[in-house]
Amino acid sequence: MFINCNDISVNNKLSDGDICSLNCNEFNYSNNKYNVFINGMISNNERAINILEELKINDAQNILIYNESSFDNNKSFLNNTKSVLADLYHAIVGKVSNLLGKNVEKSVQSTINFLKDTLKTNSKIILNAHSQGAIILKNALSILKETLNEDEWDMLKTNTQINLYGSPCGTFSDDLKIIEYKTKFDFVNLFKGFNTKNNNYNLKILNGYGHSFDTYNEGLKEIK
């Protein structure tokens, strides 16, 4: 079930794996273009939806697949430290194993379900993932490659464009179309390990230093 992003509030928050749409009142799976964002760690509902707004494409259904974090600026230092450690644990587990990552992040299964549903209408899909969101996306796509039949996987990879921002992953399937955006220095990129590079892979270096999506967004404005 899809939630209207405009209905999200302090008293009506998204949970891990929930999906909201900026144009939910018009949502249906007969649409032929989706623009999806999966947020990273140390985030919240408002921040994730604001980034989706910044990535919005007017002729697409704009979708947030929410990666929950309990981090909150209004919480105590101790509670936020626990939240960051929990986020780090989930990210590390996701790096180690696709299936273990699926077990700790409901957003992995939500991504799998969403992409399988879009196959029914042969839809075009743009997948945007920041930071830990790239781990979630990689786990979902790896599981789909193992479980879809050959025709379904061919349709998915043909119809999908992936945009990565501050990614700690370098192990996406080498038949996927990927644009990876990096700032001149982002410490999270140091955790990538082996980096898949192929004819479908395009690396773009942005002006700026740092990992926050704000830094990436400013760099993106300069190349648009």
PDB file of C-alpha atoms in Angstrom:
ATOM      1  CA  MET A   1       0.000   0.000   0.000  1.00  0.00           C
ATOM      2  CA  PHE A   2       1.291   3.436  -0.901  1.00  0.00           C
ATOM      3  CA  ILE A   3       1.094   6.423   1.421  1.00  0.00           C
ATOM      4  CA  ASN A   4       0.757  10.022   0.331  1.00  0.00           C
ATOM      5  CA  CYS A   5       4.040  11.726   1.301  1.00  0.00           C
ATOM      6  CA  ASN A   6       2.058  14.891   2.030  1.00  0.00           C
ATOM      7  CA  ASP A   7       0.195  13.077   4.823  1.00  0.00           C
ATOM      8  CA  ILE A   8       3.377  12.315   6.779  1.00  0.00           C
ATOM      9  CA  SER A   9       3.625  14.261  10.046  1.00  0.00           C
ATOM     10  CA  VAL A  10       4.965  14.056  13.594  1.00  0.00           C
ATOM     11  CA  ASN A  11       1.933  11.946  14.523  1.00  0.00           C
ATOM     12  CA  ASN A  12       1.875   9.909  11.313  1.00  0.00           C
ATOM     13  CA  LYS A  13       5.396   8.726  10.617  1.00  0.00           C
ATOM     14  CA  LEU A  14       6.810   6.310   8.078  1.00  0.00           C
ATOM     15  CA  SER A  15       8.182   2.990   9.314  1.00  0.00           C
ATOM     16  CA  ASP A  16      11.034   0.978   7.841  1.00  0.00           C
ATOM     17  CA  GLY A  17      10.095  -0.234   4.380  1.00  0.00           C
ATOM     18  CA  ASP A  18       7.056   2.016   3.994  1.00  0.00           C
ATOM     19  CA  ILE A  19       6.575   3.542   0.554  1.00  0.00           C
ATOM     20  CA  CYS A  20       5.158   6.995  -0.036  1.00  0.00           C
ATOM     21  CA  SER A  21       4.428   8.838  -3.264  1.00  0.00           C
ATOM     22  CA  LEU A  22       4.534  12.584  -3.898  1.00  0.00           C
ATOM     23  CA  ASN A  23       1.569  12.183  -6.251  1.00  0.00           C
ATOM     24  CA  CYS A  24      -0.171   9.396  -4.368  1.00  0.00           C
ATOM     25  CA  ASN A  25      -3.693  10.461  -5.310  1.00  0.00           C
ATOM     26  CA  GLU A  26      -2.812   9.676  -8.915  1.00  0.00           C
ATOM     27  CA  PHE A  27      -0.833   6.494  -8.176  1.00  0.00           C
ATOM     28  CA  ASN A  28      -1.429   3.283 -10.068  1.00  0.00           C
ATOM     29  CA  TYR A  29       0.731   0.567 -11.546  1.00  0.00           C
ATOM     30  CA  SER A  30      -0.392   1.425 -15.065  1.00  0.00           C
ATOM     31  CA  ASN A  31       2.114   4.281 -15.004  1.00  0.00           C
ATOM     32  CA  ASN A  32       5.105   3.714 -17.272  1.00  0.00           C
ATOM     33  CA  LYS A  33       7.770   5.715 -15.428  1.00  0.00           C
ATOM     34  CA  TYR A  34       8.893   5.724 -11.797  1.00  0.00           C
ATOM     35  CA  ASN A  35      11.464   7.851 -10.031  1.00  0.00           C
ATOM     36  CA  VAL A  36      12.497   6.188  -6.761  1.00  0.00           C
ATOM     37  CA  PHE A  37      14.635   7.350  -3.829  1.00  0.00           C
ATOM     38  CA  ILE A  38      16.079   5.146  -1.065  1.00  0.00           C
ATOM     39  CA  ASN A  39      17.578   7.223   1.758  1.00  0.00           C
ATOM     40  CA  GLY A  40      20.696   6.540   3.793  1.00  0.00           C
ATOM     41  CA  MET A  41      21.286   6.245   7.517  1.00  0.00           C
ATOM     42  CA  ILE A  42      20.863   8.977  10.170  1.00  0.00           C
ATOM     43  CA  SER A  43      17.790  10.322   8.423  1.00  0.00           C
ATOM     44  CA  ASN A  44      14.118  10.929   9.211  1.00  0.00           C
ATOM     45  CA  ASN A  45      10.778  11.198   7.415  1.00  0.00           C
ATOM     46  CA  GLU A  46      11.012  14.898   6.651  1.00  0.00           C
ATOM     47  CA  ARG A  47      14.586  14.767   5.414  1.00  0.00           C
ATOM     48  CA  ALA A  48      13.986  11.761   3.156  1.00  0.00           C
ATOM     49  CA  ILE A  49      10.850  13.291   1.619  1.00  0.00           C
ATOM     50  CA  ASN A  50      12.651  16.610   1.074  1.00  0.00           C
ATOM     51  CA  ILE A  51      15.396  14.825  -0.876  1.00  0.00           C
ATOM     52  CA  LEU A  52      12.757  13.059  -2.975  1.00  0.00           C
ATOM     53  CA  GLU A  53      11.319  16.514  -3.721  1.00  0.00           C
ATOM     54  CA  GLU A  54      14.768  17.656  -4.875  1.00  0.00           C
ATOM     55  CA  LEU A  55      15.064  14.613  -7.166  1.00  0.00           C
ATOM     56  CA  LYS A  56      11.489  14.924  -8.427  1.00  0.00           C
ATOM     57  CA  ILE A  57      10.770  14.305 -12.113  1.00  0.00           C
ATOM     58  CA  ASN A  58       7.568  15.878 -13.363  1.00  0.00           C
ATOM     59  CA  ASP A  59       6.548  13.153 -15.802  1.00  0.00           C
ATOM     60  CA  ALA A  60       7.099  10.249 -13.379  1.00  0.00           C
ATOM     61  CA  GLN A  61       5.594   8.775 -10.249  1.00  0.00           C
ATOM     62  CA  ASN A  62       8.006   9.945  -7.524  1.00  0.00           C
ATOM     63  CA  ILE A  63       8.423   7.288  -4.854  1.00  0.00           C
ATOM     64  CA  LEU A  64      10.261   7.092  -1.511  1.00  0.00           C
ATOM     65  CA  ILE A  65      11.179   3.653  -0.169  1.00  0.00           C
ATOM     66  CA  TYR A  66      11.943   4.579   3.425  1.00  0.00           C
ATOM     67  CA  ASN A  67      15.012   3.287   5.250  1.00  0.00           C
ATOM     68  CA  GLU A  68      14.143   4.006   8.871  1.00  0.00           C
ATOM     69  CA  SER A  69      16.564   5.481  11.396  1.00  0.00           C
ATOM     70  CA  SER A  70      15.697   6.309  14.989  1.00  0.00           C
ATOM     71  CA  PHE A  71      18.141   9.235  14.954  1.00  0.00           C
ATOM     72  CA  ASP A  72      16.434  12.465  16.003  1.00  0.00           C
ATOM     73  CA  ASN A  73      18.009  15.835  16.799  1.00  0.00           C
ATOM     74  CA  ASN A  74      15.552  16.198  19.680  1.00  0.00           C
ATOM     75  CA  LYS A  75      16.772  13.016  21.378  1.00  0.00           C
ATOM     76  CA  SER A  76      19.555  12.779  23.940  1.00  0.00           C
ATOM     77  CA  PHE A  77      23.168  12.286  22.883  1.00  0.00           C
ATOM     78  CA  LEU A  78      23.138   8.744  24.328  1.00  0.00           C
ATOM     79  CA  ASN A  79      19.989   7.703  22.447  1.00  0.00           C
ATOM     80  CA  ASN A  80      21.287   9.147  19.190  1.00  0.00           C
ATOM     81  CA  THR A  81      24.603   7.362  19.677  1.00  0.00           C
ATOM     82  CA  LYS A  82      22.669   4.096  20.013  1.00  0.00           C
ATOM     83  CA  SER A  83      20.728   4.975  16.849  1.00  0.00           C
ATOM     84  CA  VAL A  84      23.912   5.618  14.858  1.00  0.00           C
ATOM     85  CA  LEU A  85      25.432   2.338  16.068  1.00  0.00           C
ATOM     86  CA  ALA A  86      22.254   0.475  15.065  1.00  0.00           C
ATOM     87  CA  ASP A  87      22.354   2.087  11.617  1.00  0.00           C
ATOM     88  CA  LEU A  88      26.026   1.152  11.233  1.00  0.00           C
ATOM     89  CA  TYR A  89      25.296  -2.429  12.267  1.00  0.00           C
ATOM     90  CA  HIS A  90      22.554  -2.726   9.636  1.00  0.00           C
ATOM     91  CA  ALA A  91      24.831  -1.252   6.986  1.00  0.00           C
ATOM     92  CA  ILE A  92      27.672  -3.653   7.837  1.00  0.00           C
ATOM     93  CA  VAL A  93      25.337  -6.656   7.854  1.00  0.00           C
ATOM     94  CA  GLY A  94      23.999  -5.571   4.458  1.00  0.00           C
ATOM     95  CA  LYS A  95      27.528  -5.325   3.088  1.00  0.00           C
ATOM     96  CA  VAL A  96      28.303  -8.848   4.292  1.00  0.00           C
ATOM     97  CA  SER A  97      25.268 -10.644   2.867  1.00  0.00           C
ATOM     98  CA  ASN A  98      22.251  -9.883   0.682  1.00  0.00           C
ATOM     99  CA  LEU A  99      20.012 -12.174   2.714  1.00  0.00           C
ATOM    100  CA  LEU A 100      21.257 -10.924   6.083  1.00  0.00           C
ATOM    101  CA  GLY A 101      20.699  -7.379   4.864  1.00  0.00           C
ATOM    102  CA  LYS A 102      17.140  -8.327   3.908  1.00  0.00           C
ATOM    103  CA  ASN A 103      16.605  -9.682   7.426  1.00  0.00           C
ATOM    104  CA  VAL A 104      17.598  -6.425   9.161  1.00  0.00           C
ATOM    105  CA  GLU A 105      16.093  -3.920   6.695  1.00  0.00           C
ATOM    106  CA  LYS A 106      12.428  -4.197   5.676  1.00  0.00           C
ATOM    107  CA  SER A 107      13.216  -1.667   2.947  1.00  0.00           C
ATOM    108  CA  VAL A 108      15.105  -4.415   1.049  1.00  0.00           C
ATOM    109  CA  GLN A 109      11.948  -6.508   0.726  1.00  0.00           C
ATOM    110  CA  SER A 110       9.899  -3.404  -0.115  1.00  0.00           C
ATOM    111  CA  THR A 111      12.310  -2.630  -2.961  1.00  0.00           C
ATOM    112  CA  ILE A 112      12.075  -6.218  -4.221  1.00  0.00           C
ATOM    113  CA  ASN A 113       8.267  -6.137  -4.138  1.00  0.00           C
ATOM    114  CA  PHE A 114       8.093  -2.751  -5.853  1.00  0.00           C
ATOM    115  CA  LEU A 115      10.416  -3.746  -8.695  1.00  0.00           C
ATOM    116  CA  LYS A 116       8.600  -7.049  -9.250  1.00  0.00           C
ATOM    117  CA  ASP A 117       5.287  -5.185  -9.494  1.00  0.00           C
ATOM    118  CA  THR A 118       6.676  -2.734 -12.064  1.00  0.00           C
ATOM    119  CA  LEU A 119       7.657  -5.661 -14.299  1.00  0.00           C
ATOM    120  CA  LYS A 120       3.955  -6.306 -14.894  1.00  0.00           C
ATOM    121  CA  THR A 121       3.703  -3.087 -16.921  1.00  0.00           C
ATOM    122  CA  ASN A 122       7.201  -3.001 -18.467  1.00  0.00           C
ATOM    123  CA  SER A 123       7.805   0.345 -16.738  1.00  0.00           C
ATOM    124  CA  LYS A 124      10.846   2.602 -16.934  1.00  0.00           C
ATOM    125  CA  ILE A 125      12.477   3.026 -13.528  1.00  0.00           C
ATOM    126  CA  ILE A 126      15.030   5.480 -12.177  1.00  0.00           C
ATOM    127  CA  LEU A 127      16.508   4.296  -8.880  1.00  0.00           C
ATOM    128  CA  ASN A 128      18.289   6.885  -6.721  1.00  0.00           C
ATOM    129  CA  ALA A 129      20.131   5.698  -3.614  1.00  0.00           C
ATOM    130  CA  HIS A 130      22.209   7.663  -1.118  1.00  0.00           C
ATOM    131  CA  SER A 131      24.727   6.108   1.268  1.00  0.00           C
ATOM    132  CA  GLN A 132      23.241   3.037   3.029  1.00  0.00           C
ATOM    133  CA  GLY A 133      20.382   3.231   0.531  1.00  0.00           C
ATOM    134  CA  ALA A 134      22.874   1.906  -2.045  1.00  0.00           C
ATOM    135  CA  ILE A 135      23.467  -1.182   0.125  1.00  0.00           C
ATOM    136  CA  ILE A 136      19.714  -1.746   0.372  1.00  0.00           C
ATOM    137  CA  LEU A 137      19.340  -1.359  -3.385  1.00  0.00           C
ATOM    138  CA  LYS A 138      22.288  -3.657  -4.139  1.00  0.00           C
ATOM    139  CA  ASN A 139      20.860  -6.363  -1.847  1.00  0.00           C
ATOM    140  CA  ALA A 140      17.408  -6.130  -3.449  1.00  0.00           C
ATOM    141  CA  LEU A 141      18.780  -6.283  -7.006  1.00  0.00           C
ATOM    142  CA  SER A 142      21.129  -9.156  -6.182  1.00  0.00           C
ATOM    143  CA  ILE A 143      18.238 -11.178  -4.754  1.00  0.00           C
ATOM    144  CA  LEU A 144      16.092 -10.362  -7.794  1.00  0.00           C
ATOM    145  CA  LYS A 145      18.826 -11.484 -10.190  1.00  0.00           C
ATOM    146  CA  GLU A 146      18.941 -14.816  -8.385  1.00  0.00           C
ATOM    147  CA  THR A 147      15.165 -15.316  -8.250  1.00  0.00           C
ATOM    148  CA  LEU A 148      13.708 -13.780 -11.439  1.00  0.00           C
ATOM    149  CA  ASN A 149      13.648 -15.786 -14.634  1.00  0.00           C
ATOM    150  CA  GLU A 150      15.927 -14.690 -17.467  1.00  0.00           C
ATOM    151  CA  ASP A 151      13.247 -12.757 -19.363  1.00  0.00           C
ATOM    152  CA  GLU A 152      12.159 -10.877 -16.225  1.00  0.00           C
ATOM    153  CA  TRP A 153      15.734  -9.937 -15.338  1.00  0.00           C
ATOM    154  CA  ASP A 154      16.421  -8.794 -18.910  1.00  0.00           C
ATOM    155  CA  MET A 155      13.331  -6.566 -18.761  1.00  0.00           C
ATOM    156  CA  LEU A 156      14.325  -5.133 -15.387  1.00  0.00           C
ATOM    157  CA  LYS A 157      17.918  -4.346 -16.344  1.00  0.00           C
ATOM    158  CA  THR A 158      16.837  -2.854 -19.698  1.00  0.00           C
ATOM    159  CA  ASN A 159      14.254  -0.562 -18.098  1.00  0.00           C
ATOM    160  CA  THR A 160      16.273   0.537 -15.060  1.00  0.00           C
ATOM    161  CA  GLN A 161      18.729   3.407 -14.578  1.00  0.00           C
ATOM    162  CA  ILE A 162      20.590   3.545 -11.248  1.00  0.00           C
ATOM    163  CA  ASN A 163      21.970   6.752  -9.738  1.00  0.00           C
ATOM    164  CA  LEU A 164      24.245   6.323  -6.703  1.00  0.00           C
ATOM    165  CA  TYR A 165      25.267   9.128  -4.330  1.00  0.00           C
ATOM    166  CA  GLY A 166      27.972   8.551  -1.723  1.00  0.00           C
ATOM    167  CA  SER A 167      27.815   4.801  -2.236  1.00  0.00           C
ATOM    168  CA  PRO A 168      29.746   2.339  -0.052  1.00  0.00           C
ATOM    169  CA  CYS A 169      29.006  -0.434  -2.609  1.00  0.00           C
ATOM    170  CA  GLY A 170      31.106  -1.561  -5.524  1.00  0.00           C
ATOM    171  CA  THR A 171      29.499  -4.936  -6.240  1.00  0.00           C
ATOM    172  CA  PHE A 172      26.395  -4.238  -8.329  1.00  0.00           C
ATOM    173  CA  SER A 173      25.702  -6.666 -11.155  1.00  0.00           C
ATOM    174  CA  ASP A 174      27.874  -5.645 -14.114  1.00  0.00           C
ATOM    175  CA  ASP A 175      24.939  -5.718 -16.565  1.00  0.00           C
ATOM    176  CA  LEU A 176      23.104  -2.843 -14.819  1.00  0.00           C
ATOM    177  CA  LYS A 177      23.183   0.761 -16.052  1.00  0.00           C
ATOM    178  CA  ILE A 178      24.792   2.805 -13.266  1.00  0.00           C
ATOM    179  CA  ILE A 179      25.778   6.426 -12.832  1.00  0.00           C
ATOM    180  CA  GLU A 180      27.800   6.893  -9.663  1.00  0.00           C
ATOM    181  CA  TYR A 181      28.212  10.422  -8.346  1.00  0.00           C
ATOM    182  CA  LYS A 182      31.159  11.136  -6.034  1.00  0.00           C
ATOM    183  CA  THR A 183      32.364  14.293  -4.367  1.00  0.00           C
ATOM    184  CA  LYS A 184      36.080  15.085  -4.420  1.00  0.00           C
ATOM    185  CA  PHE A 185      36.332  13.363  -1.046  1.00  0.00           C
ATOM    186  CA  ASP A 186      33.657  11.311   0.691  1.00  0.00           C
ATOM    187  CA  PHE A 187      34.875   9.027   3.508  1.00  0.00           C
ATOM    188  CA  VAL A 188      32.003   6.564   2.903  1.00  0.00           C
ATOM    189  CA  ASN A 189      33.452   5.726  -0.536  1.00  0.00           C
ATOM    190  CA  LEU A 190      36.488   4.305   1.261  1.00  0.00           C
ATOM    191  CA  PHE A 191      34.345   1.308   2.316  1.00  0.00           C
ATOM    192  CA  LYS A 192      33.513   0.266  -1.248  1.00  0.00           C
ATOM    193  CA  GLY A 193      36.078  -2.469  -1.728  1.00  0.00           C
ATOM    194  CA  PHE A 194      36.005  -3.916  -5.248  1.00  0.00           C
ATOM    195  CA  ASN A 195      34.338  -1.542  -7.697  1.00  0.00           C
ATOM    196  CA  THR A 196      32.368  -2.915 -10.641  1.00  0.00           C
ATOM    197  CA  LYS A 197      33.210  -1.010 -13.808  1.00  0.00           C
ATOM    198  CA  ASN A 198      31.851  -1.914 -17.219  1.00  0.00           C
ATOM    199  CA  ASN A 199      30.398  -0.354 -20.344  1.00  0.00           C
ATOM    200  CA  ASN A 200      27.198   0.428 -18.409  1.00  0.00           C
ATOM    201  CA  TYR A 201      29.061   2.162 -15.557  1.00  0.00           C
ATOM    202  CA  ASN A 202      29.606   5.921 -15.560  1.00  0.00           C
ATOM    203  CA  LEU A 203      31.486   7.727 -12.780  1.00  0.00           C
ATOM    204  CA  LYS A 204      30.951  11.466 -12.321  1.00  0.00           C
ATOM    205  CA  ILE A 205      33.025  13.549  -9.895  1.00  0.00           C
ATOM    206  CA  LEU A 206      31.171  16.509  -8.395  1.00  0.00           C
ATOM    207  CA  ASN A 207      32.585  19.671  -6.880  1.00  0.00           C
ATOM    208  CA  GLY A 208      32.524  19.701  -3.097  1.00  0.00           C
ATOM    209  CA  TYR A 209      33.757  17.597  -0.210  1.00  0.00           C
ATOM    210  CA  GLY A 210      31.646  15.480   2.110  1.00  0.00           C
ATOM    211  CA  HIS A 211      28.941  12.864   2.309  1.00  0.00           C
ATOM    212  CA  SER A 212      25.666  14.659   2.999  1.00  0.00           C
ATOM    213  CA  PHE A 213      23.093  14.702   0.228  1.00  0.00           C
ATOM    214  CA  ASP A 214      23.132  18.507   0.369  1.00  0.00           C
ATOM    215  CA  THR A 215      26.745  18.413  -0.838  1.00  0.00           C
ATOM    216  CA  TYR A 216      25.814  16.064  -3.669  1.00  0.00           C
ATOM    217  CA  ASN A 217      22.793  18.155  -4.607  1.00  0.00           C
ATOM    218  CA  GLU A 218      24.883  21.321  -4.900  1.00  0.00           C
ATOM    219  CA  GLY A 219      27.327  19.492  -7.158  1.00  0.00           C
ATOM    220  CA  LEU A 220      24.496  18.143  -9.277  1.00  0.00           C
ATOM    221  CA  LYS A 221      23.131  21.644  -9.835  1.00  0.00           C
ATOM    222  CA  GLU A 222      26.444  22.653 -11.393  1.00  0.00           C
ATOM    223  CA  ILE A 223      26.415  19.904 -14.008  1.00  0.00           C
ATOM    224  CA  LYS A 224      22.731  20.183 -14.977  1.00  0.00           C
TER     225      LYS A 224
END
